């Protein structure tokens, strides 16, 4: 009976811990939850657009697997940041216009979920409730979890890592295949949207599994005991990630991120000076708009040596958590449990990885550790540094509240005080050297005050009666007092700032029902053009604001460029597209696309140009009359290119051309895309343009329907020829002509063409990513001569 009461008491205690964590989380997250502020930058410019695109597609019964709205078309299903394979898709499924607040709440709930997972991890190890609370808060609001909220995909990965780690530990301890299934599912959800946090998290999970097997005297016995658990987890995890990951890998091979060179990765390293922010939260002025940021990636140091934003180097997890870990470790590593030593080792490995090129180990890591050469910024490991510090905080606080330090108190307190003083002195020294002492000393003073209060609190905790801290009013006082100290500290030092919080009004143009005059004007002129049988015009958005490039995904129109770190390399080479067009003067031209007054601009169908500055300052080759000024709005100038071609054309003949040469030299001066289509591999039955003359080009072409993953064209041609669809070519598209399968030819370097006979034809372009990815994989494995699979057994009704 007493055992049953004890279990019930522990269960109630656990629920109270969860409730207290949730209460503190709600207070710390209130600025976003209330809607007073919203998460800016990538959270809006990229991820809000992604979620709205999903909602648009799902609520009109369309497929979200391909978007025509950016970069001339892009395979969303293969983009790890599209949110298709994340829990965020539920927001799009149940709300046709997910709000800023709902998206922000989703991000913050992810952090709460990870924090509660760590609290449960500690509860299953008998941690003191105060230790559970501290670990949860450090995870949810420490280091990059607070400072980099805008990186929604990485926050999602971090949360999945915490859940995976807890479930894996439980599965291994209990040798339960059911727990193994849960752990595998959590890890699968983490890896299915691959980023650097997934990779690092996966290494920690694998390392933990190896450590668990080797920690005893008979590793093979341990492995025999848990192999069904590992097998169950591996099977379910593989089932989740197999196809999405295959598509992502295949897409990345032809993307602008197919390779990351060592130099680029080295510039994404965490300067060791950033580690001082573990002691002094906003040491370099990253959160204060009144202070010019003076951290290692700023002009105050070596300009251009690092490519980090000002919020990327922050690793503050709170004064008490940091000093508790230092104090605990200063008492002697032998007093640290084997599991905690593993976490400590993982933390040190993450710090070494994060500082990257500042250690001699990074070249070896980058070139020899699988997966690390796929990512450009080792400083992203600050996410994992925060997570592992959360676990160590739990271990440390639990040890301090559970062990006796009688006779061994002076040494750890002295070491902790000396390290704290040394960090403050180093911060003052750097500020003095760089001439920033005037702005730095108040911040250092505030940080020192928090560190001093934490040091005093640590001293008090070590002197408490261990029986009193485990039950009764003292237990409640400790949990509430320690939790409030950590929460208030992190809330003040890692709270909303210019990197993580801004007014929602700034992003009003991203609301689906916005009254923005530029968007209203564009929608009106685009709608008029779409009434013509073969037209579907594109827009180029130049430098209006950071969040403008992906507006087409929200408002349903097609833009020439967009904002996405991952897009097709050939499109970039042909057009000069970048990840993001931050300003109008960032626009670069290429031999293929030398000007807005060019054949390629016409082929791409860029009819309207929105520029924050007069377009002649962007494209200095323009002459009067090349483009027409249509309107002047609050956001800029709207121009029309009257020569923009329809989205679909009938072309009577083909000519062979080297696409590599065209990318390097540009299109021939005499090339007319209405008369000739350029093909790299015309085929034996190609209709070749006669030398010195043109074939007649009499045909009626109509764009019958245009959806994300299906385009239907009707043509009535007097003679055989080609139908050219000026959308980006991708190997996962399939075509039929009058319900018979037809090859999609890569045309004019980037676009799609289908050969037709004289008379009436209906051409249907369908995006089939599953069939396409499997066929591409088969070709890679068996070679280009492998027989194609004509009747795929796998067909998703959603992929039309």
mmCIF file of C-alpha atoms in Angstrom, residues 7 10 43 56 69 126 175 248 316 393 404 428 436 539 560 575 636 651 688 729:
data_model
loop_
_atom_site.group_PDB
_atom_site.id
_atom_site.type_symbol
_atom_site.label_atom_id
_atom_site.label_comp_id
_atom_site.label_asym_id
_atom_site.label_seq_id
_atom_site.Cartn_x
_atom_site.Cartn_y
_atom_site.Cartn_z
ATOM 1 C CA UNK A 7 4.190 5.932 -6.827
ATOM 2 C CA UNK A 10 5.897 10.687 -7.508
ATOM 3 C CA UNK A 43 10.669 32.738 -39.823
ATOM 4 C CA UNK A 56 -3.067 27.366 -50.295
ATOM 5 C CA UNK A 69 5.941 30.407 -57.637
ATOM 6 C CA UNK A 126 15.377 10.313 -9.915
ATOM 7 C CA UNK A 175 15.060 -3.238 -23.605
ATOM 8 C CA UNK A 248 16.408 15.428 -50.876
ATOM 9 C CA UNK A 316 24.148 32.079 -22.750
ATOM 10 C CA UNK A 393 22.464 21.442 -15.734
ATOM 11 C CA UNK A 404 27.002 16.309 0.801
ATOM 12 C CA UNK A 428 36.742 43.789 -20.162
ATOM 13 C CA UNK A 436 34.230 49.338 -26.882
ATOM 14 C CA UNK A 539 7.166 38.956 -61.743
ATOM 15 C CA UNK A 560 11.488 34.766 -61.383
ATOM 16 C CA UNK A 575 19.879 33.708 -64.328
ATOM 17 C CA UNK A 636 8.684 51.030 -55.299
ATOM 18 C CA UNK A 651 7.623 26.102 -82.144
ATOM 19 C CA UNK A 688 15.297 20.227 -87.676
ATOM 20 C CA UNK A 729 12.876 21.307 -66.533
#
